[in-house]
Tab-separated table of C-alpha atoms in Angstrom:
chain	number	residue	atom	x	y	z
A	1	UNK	CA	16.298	19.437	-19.845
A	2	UNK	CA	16.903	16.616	-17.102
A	3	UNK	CA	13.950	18.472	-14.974
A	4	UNK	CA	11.478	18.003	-18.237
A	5	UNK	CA	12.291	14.918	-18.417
A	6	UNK	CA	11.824	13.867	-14.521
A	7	UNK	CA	8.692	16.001	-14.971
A	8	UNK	CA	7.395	14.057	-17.826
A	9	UNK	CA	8.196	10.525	-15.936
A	10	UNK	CA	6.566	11.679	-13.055
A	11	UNK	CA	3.123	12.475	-15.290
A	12	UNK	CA	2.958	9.067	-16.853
A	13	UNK	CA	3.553	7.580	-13.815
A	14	UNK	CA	0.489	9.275	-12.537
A	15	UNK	CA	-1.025	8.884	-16.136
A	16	UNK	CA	-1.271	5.228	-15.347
A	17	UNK	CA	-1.582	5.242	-11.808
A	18	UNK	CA	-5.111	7.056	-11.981
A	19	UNK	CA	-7.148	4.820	-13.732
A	20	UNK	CA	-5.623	1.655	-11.365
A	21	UNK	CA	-6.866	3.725	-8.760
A	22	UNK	CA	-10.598	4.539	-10.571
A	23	UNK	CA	-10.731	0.822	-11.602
A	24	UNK	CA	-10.189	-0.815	-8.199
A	25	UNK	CA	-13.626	1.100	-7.525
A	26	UNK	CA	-14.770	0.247	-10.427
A	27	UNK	CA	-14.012	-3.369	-10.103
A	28	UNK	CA	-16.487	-3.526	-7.293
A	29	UNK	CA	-19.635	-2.680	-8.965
A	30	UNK	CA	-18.818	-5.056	-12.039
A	31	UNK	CA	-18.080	-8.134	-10.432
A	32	UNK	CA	-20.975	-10.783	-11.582
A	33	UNK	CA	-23.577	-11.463	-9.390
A	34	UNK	CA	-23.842	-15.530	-8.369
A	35	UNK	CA	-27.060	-16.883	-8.126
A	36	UNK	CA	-27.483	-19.083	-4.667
A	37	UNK	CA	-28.495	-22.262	-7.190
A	38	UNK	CA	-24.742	-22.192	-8.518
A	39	UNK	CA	-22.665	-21.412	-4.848
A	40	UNK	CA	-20.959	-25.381	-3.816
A	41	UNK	CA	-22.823	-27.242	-1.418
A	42	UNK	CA	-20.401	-26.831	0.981
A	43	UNK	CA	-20.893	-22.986	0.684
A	44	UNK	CA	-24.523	-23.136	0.610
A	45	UNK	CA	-24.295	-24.779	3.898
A	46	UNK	CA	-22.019	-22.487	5.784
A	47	UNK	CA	-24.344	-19.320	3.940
A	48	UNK	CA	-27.452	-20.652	4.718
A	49	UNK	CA	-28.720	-17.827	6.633
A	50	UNK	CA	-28.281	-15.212	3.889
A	51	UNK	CA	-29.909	-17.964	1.435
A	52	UNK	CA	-33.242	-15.332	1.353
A	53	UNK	CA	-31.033	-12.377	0.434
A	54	UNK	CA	-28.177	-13.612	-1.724
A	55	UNK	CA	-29.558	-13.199	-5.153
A	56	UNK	CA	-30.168	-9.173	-4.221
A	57	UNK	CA	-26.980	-8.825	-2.811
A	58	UNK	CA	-24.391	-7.018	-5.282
A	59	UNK	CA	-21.522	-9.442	-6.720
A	60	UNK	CA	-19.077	-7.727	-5.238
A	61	UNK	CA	-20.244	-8.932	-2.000
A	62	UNK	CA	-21.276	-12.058	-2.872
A	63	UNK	CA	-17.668	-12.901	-3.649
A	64	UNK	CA	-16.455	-11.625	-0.588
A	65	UNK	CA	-19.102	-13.128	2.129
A	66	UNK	CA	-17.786	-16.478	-0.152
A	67	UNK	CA	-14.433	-15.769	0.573
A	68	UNK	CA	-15.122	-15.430	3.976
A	69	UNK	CA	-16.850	-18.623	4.076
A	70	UNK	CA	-14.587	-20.651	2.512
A	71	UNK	CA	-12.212	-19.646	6.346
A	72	UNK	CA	-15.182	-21.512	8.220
A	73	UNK	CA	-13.808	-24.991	7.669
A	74	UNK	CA	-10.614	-24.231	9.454
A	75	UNK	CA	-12.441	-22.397	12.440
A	76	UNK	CA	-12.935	-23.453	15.841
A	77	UNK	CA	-15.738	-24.633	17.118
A	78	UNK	CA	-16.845	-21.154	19.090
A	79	UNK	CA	-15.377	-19.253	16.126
A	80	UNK	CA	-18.393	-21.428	13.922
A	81	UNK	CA	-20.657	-20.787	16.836
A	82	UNK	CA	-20.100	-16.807	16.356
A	83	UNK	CA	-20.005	-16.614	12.316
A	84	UNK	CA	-23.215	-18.285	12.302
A	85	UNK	CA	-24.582	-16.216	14.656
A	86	UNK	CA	-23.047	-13.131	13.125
A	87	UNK	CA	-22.839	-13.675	9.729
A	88	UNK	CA	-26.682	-12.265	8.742
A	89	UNK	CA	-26.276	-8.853	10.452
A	90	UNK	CA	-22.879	-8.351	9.334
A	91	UNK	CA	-24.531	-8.915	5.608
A	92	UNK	CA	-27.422	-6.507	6.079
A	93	UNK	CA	-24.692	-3.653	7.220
A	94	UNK	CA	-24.608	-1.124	4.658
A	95	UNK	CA	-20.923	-1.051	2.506
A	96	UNK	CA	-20.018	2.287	4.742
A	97	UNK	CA	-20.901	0.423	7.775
A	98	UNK	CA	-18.878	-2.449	6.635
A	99	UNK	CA	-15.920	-0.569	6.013
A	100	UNK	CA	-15.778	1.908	9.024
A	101	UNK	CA	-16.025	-2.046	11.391
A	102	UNK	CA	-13.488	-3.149	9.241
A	103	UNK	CA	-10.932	-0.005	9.983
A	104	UNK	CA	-12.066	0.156	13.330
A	105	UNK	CA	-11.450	-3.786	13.823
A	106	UNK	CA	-7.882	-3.309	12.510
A	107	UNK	CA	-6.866	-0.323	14.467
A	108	UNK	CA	-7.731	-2.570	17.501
A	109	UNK	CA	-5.437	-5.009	15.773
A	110	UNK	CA	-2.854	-2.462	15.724
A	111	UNK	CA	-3.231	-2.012	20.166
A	112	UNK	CA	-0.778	-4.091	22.213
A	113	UNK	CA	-2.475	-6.660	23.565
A	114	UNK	CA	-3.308	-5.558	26.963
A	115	UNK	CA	-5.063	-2.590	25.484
A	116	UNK	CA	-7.078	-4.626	23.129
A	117	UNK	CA	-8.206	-6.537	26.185
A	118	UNK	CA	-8.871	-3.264	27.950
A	119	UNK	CA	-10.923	-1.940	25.078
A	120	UNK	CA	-13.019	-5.174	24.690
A	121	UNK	CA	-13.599	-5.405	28.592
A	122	UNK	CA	-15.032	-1.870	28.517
A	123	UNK	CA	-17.385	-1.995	25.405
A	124	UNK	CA	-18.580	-5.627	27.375
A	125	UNK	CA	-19.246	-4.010	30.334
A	126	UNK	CA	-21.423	-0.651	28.419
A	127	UNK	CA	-23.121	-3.225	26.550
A	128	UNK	CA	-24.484	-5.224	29.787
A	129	UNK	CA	-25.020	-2.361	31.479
A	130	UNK	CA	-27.438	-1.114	28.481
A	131	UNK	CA	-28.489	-4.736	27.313
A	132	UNK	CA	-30.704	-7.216	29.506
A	133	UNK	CA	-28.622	-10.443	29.084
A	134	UNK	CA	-29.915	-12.932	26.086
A	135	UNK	CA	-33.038	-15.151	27.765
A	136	UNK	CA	-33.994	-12.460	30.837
A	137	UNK	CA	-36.435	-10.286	28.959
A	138	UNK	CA	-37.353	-7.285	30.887
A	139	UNK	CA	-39.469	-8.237	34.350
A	140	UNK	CA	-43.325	-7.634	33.114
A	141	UNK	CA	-44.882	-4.614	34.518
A	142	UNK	CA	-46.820	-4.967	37.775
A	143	UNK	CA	-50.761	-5.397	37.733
B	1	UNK	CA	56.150	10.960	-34.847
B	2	UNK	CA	54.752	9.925	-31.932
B	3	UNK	CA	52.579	12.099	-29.328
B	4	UNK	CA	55.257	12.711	-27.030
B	5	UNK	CA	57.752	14.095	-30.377
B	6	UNK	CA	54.860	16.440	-31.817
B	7	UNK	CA	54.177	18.044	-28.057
B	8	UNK	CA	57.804	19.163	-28.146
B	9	UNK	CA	57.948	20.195	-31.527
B	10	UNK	CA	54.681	22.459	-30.137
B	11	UNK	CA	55.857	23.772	-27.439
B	12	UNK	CA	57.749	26.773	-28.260
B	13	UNK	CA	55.314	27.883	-30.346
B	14	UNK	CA	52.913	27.605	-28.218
B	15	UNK	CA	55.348	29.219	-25.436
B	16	UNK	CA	55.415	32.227	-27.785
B	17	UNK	CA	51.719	32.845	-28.065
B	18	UNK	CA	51.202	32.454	-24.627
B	19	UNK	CA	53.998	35.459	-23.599
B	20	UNK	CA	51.675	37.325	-25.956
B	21	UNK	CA	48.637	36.328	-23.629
B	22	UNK	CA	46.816	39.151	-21.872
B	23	UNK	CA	46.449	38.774	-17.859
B	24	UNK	CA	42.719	38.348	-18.506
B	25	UNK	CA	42.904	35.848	-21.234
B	26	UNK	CA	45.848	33.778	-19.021
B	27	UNK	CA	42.973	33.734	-15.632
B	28	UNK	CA	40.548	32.787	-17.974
B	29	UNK	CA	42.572	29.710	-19.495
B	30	UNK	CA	44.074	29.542	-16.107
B	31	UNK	CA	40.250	28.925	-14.816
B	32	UNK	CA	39.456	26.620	-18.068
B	33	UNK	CA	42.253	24.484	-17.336
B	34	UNK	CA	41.645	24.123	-13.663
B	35	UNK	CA	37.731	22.899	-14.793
B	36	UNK	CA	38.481	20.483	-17.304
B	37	UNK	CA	41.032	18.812	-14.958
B	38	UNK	CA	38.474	18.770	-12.392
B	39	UNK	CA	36.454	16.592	-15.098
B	40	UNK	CA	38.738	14.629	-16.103
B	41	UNK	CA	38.630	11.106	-15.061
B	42	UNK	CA	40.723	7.817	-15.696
B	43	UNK	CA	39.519	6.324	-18.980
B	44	UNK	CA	37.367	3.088	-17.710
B	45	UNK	CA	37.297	-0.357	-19.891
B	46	UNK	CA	33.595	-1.228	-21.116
B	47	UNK	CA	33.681	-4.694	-21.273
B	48	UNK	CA	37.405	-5.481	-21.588
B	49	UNK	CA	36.512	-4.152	-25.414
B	50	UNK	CA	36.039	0.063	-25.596
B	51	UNK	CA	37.875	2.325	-23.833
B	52	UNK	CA	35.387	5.372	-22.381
B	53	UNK	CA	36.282	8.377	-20.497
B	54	UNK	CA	35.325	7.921	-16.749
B	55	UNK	CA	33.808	11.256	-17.047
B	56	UNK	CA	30.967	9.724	-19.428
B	57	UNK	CA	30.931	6.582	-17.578
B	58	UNK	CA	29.957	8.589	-14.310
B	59	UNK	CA	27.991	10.277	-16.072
B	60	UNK	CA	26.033	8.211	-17.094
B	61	UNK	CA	25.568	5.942	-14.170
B	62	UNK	CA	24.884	9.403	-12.334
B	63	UNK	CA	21.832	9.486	-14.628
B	64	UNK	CA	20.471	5.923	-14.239
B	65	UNK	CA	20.947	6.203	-10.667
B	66	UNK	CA	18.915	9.525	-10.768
B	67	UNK	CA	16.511	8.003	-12.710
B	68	UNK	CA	16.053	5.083	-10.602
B	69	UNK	CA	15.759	6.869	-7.585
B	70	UNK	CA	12.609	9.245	-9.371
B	71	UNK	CA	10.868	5.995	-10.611
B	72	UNK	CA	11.429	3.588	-7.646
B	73	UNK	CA	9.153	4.605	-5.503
B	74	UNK	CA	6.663	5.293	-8.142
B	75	UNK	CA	7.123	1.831	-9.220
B	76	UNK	CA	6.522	0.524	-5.959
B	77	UNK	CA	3.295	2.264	-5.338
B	78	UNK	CA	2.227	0.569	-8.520
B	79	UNK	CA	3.340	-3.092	-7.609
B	80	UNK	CA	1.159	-2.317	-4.266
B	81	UNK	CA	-1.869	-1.440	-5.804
B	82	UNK	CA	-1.563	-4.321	-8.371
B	83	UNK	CA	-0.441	-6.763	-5.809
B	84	UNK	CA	-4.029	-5.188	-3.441
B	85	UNK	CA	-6.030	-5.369	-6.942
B	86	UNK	CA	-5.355	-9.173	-7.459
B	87	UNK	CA	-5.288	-10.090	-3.607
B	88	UNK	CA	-8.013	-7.675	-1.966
B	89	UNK	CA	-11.246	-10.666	-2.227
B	90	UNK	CA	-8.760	-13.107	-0.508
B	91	UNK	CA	-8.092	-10.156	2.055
B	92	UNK	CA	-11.442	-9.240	2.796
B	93	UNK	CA	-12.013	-13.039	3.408
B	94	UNK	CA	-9.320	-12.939	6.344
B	95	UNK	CA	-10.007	-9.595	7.550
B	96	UNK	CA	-13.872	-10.459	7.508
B	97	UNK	CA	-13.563	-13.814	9.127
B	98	UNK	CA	-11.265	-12.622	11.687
B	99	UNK	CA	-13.966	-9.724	12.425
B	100	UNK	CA	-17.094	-12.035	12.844
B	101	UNK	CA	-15.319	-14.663	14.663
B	102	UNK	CA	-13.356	-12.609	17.490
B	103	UNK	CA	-14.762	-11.791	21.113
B	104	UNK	CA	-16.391	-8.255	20.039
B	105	UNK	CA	-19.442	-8.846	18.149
B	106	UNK	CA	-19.021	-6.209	14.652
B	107	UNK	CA	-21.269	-3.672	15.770
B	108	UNK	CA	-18.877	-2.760	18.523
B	109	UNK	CA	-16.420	-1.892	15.825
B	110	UNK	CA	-19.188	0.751	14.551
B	111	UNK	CA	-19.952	2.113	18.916
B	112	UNK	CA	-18.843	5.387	18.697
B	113	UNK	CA	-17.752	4.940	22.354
B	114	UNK	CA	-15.627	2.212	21.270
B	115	UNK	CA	-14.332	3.976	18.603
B	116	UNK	CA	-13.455	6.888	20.836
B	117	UNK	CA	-11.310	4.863	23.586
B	118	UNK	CA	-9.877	3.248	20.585
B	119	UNK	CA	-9.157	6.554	19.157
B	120	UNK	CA	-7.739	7.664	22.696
B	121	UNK	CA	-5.770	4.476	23.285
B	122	UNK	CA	-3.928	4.984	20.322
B	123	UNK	CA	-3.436	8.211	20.677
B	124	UNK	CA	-2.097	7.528	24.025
């Protein structure tokens, strides 16, 4: 009797646990879209650079790119020079790509220190090794 | 008569019927008796107003606490995922700034190289 009863607390509990867990996707895709005309100045200013793409751009991202925007005042000043520079390729990611920087990002988070700075030396060093440095283009083949 | 008067008065006849007990029947009461004093508990004051038997006080707080333990962590799972379902914009605002605004640009977080010495490092 006590076991039907556990078993039927345990249903409803899952009862009204699935649909949170359907409707936090579903939240996503029905967030309102903002147009660019209605964003605050001060946002407009800081999202400039997607100012092109914003009205395509699904709510659901809308509202976070603003919510990321809205940390900018209380960056430094090489934090601001990085979001700006960053700020349109992170928005033309795909969602998937989004996510999978977002996990990697915080397992990095997750790394003492010393390893983080290990990590972030190493993927440096690949990427100058692959990458001419910004304002050297490649020397122009000989004549 | 008081309780005390009538249990004397009952005794020998109940004396009588039990020399007329079988063995079996006497291991059987025997057994009986021994369970219900196992059971039997101090009666407990609800309130400073009703007197209950301990055993259906324990009993019952046996019960809530069973039922408590099944539906905590049920509950908490559910606080969680309201708590993420009202906070996650705000979070994605951190978590996002904090990505664009650290040393590694984002597409490092999607290198599959990087991912791999992550993936090693924390393995390690």
């Amino acid at each position: 009797m006590a076991a039907q009863v556990h078993a039927r607390l345990i249903a409803a509990a899952f009862a009204l646990l699935l649909p949170l867990l359907a409707g936090a996707q579903g939240r996503d895709l029905k967030t309102p879209q903002t147009p660019w005309s209605n964003l605050p100045v001060e946002e407009q200013r800081i999202l400039a650079p997607l100012s092109g793409e914003w009205d395509r751009m699904p709510g659901y991202q809308q509202k976070r790119l603003q919510s990321t925007a809205r940390k900018y005042p209380g960056m430094q000043p090489i934090q601001r020079e990085r979001f700006e520079e960053r700020i349109t390729d992170w928005a033309t990611m795909s969602p998937n790509q989004r996510k999978e920087a977002r996990e990697t990002f915080q397992g990095l988070q997750k790394l003492p220190p010393d390893k983080q700075h290990e990590l972030r030396e190493r993927w440096l060093k690949k990427r100058e090794a692959t990458q001419p440095p910004p304002g050297n283009p490649p020397a122009a083949p000989p004549r | 008569m008081n309780e005390k008067e009538f249990g004397q008065k009952l005794r020998p006849w109940l004396q009588r019927s039990a020399d007329q007990v079988g063995e079996l029947q006497a291991t059987r009461l025997r057994a009986s008796r021994l369970k219900a004093m196992e059971n039997w508990r101090e009666p407990v004051s609800l309130l400073g107003l009703v007197q209950v038997s301990g055993g259906t006080v324990q009993a019952l707080r046996y019960t809530y606490l069973q039922r408590a333990l099944l539906v905590l962590p049920v509950a908490a799972l559910l606080a969680a995922l309201a708590l993420q379902s009202v906070t996650s914009d705000g979070d994605f605002g951190d978590l996002d700034a904090a990505l664009l605004t650290q040393e590694l640009p984002p597409d490092a977080y999607l290198d599959q190289d990087f991912r791999s010495w992550l993936h090693k490092s924390t393995r390690g």
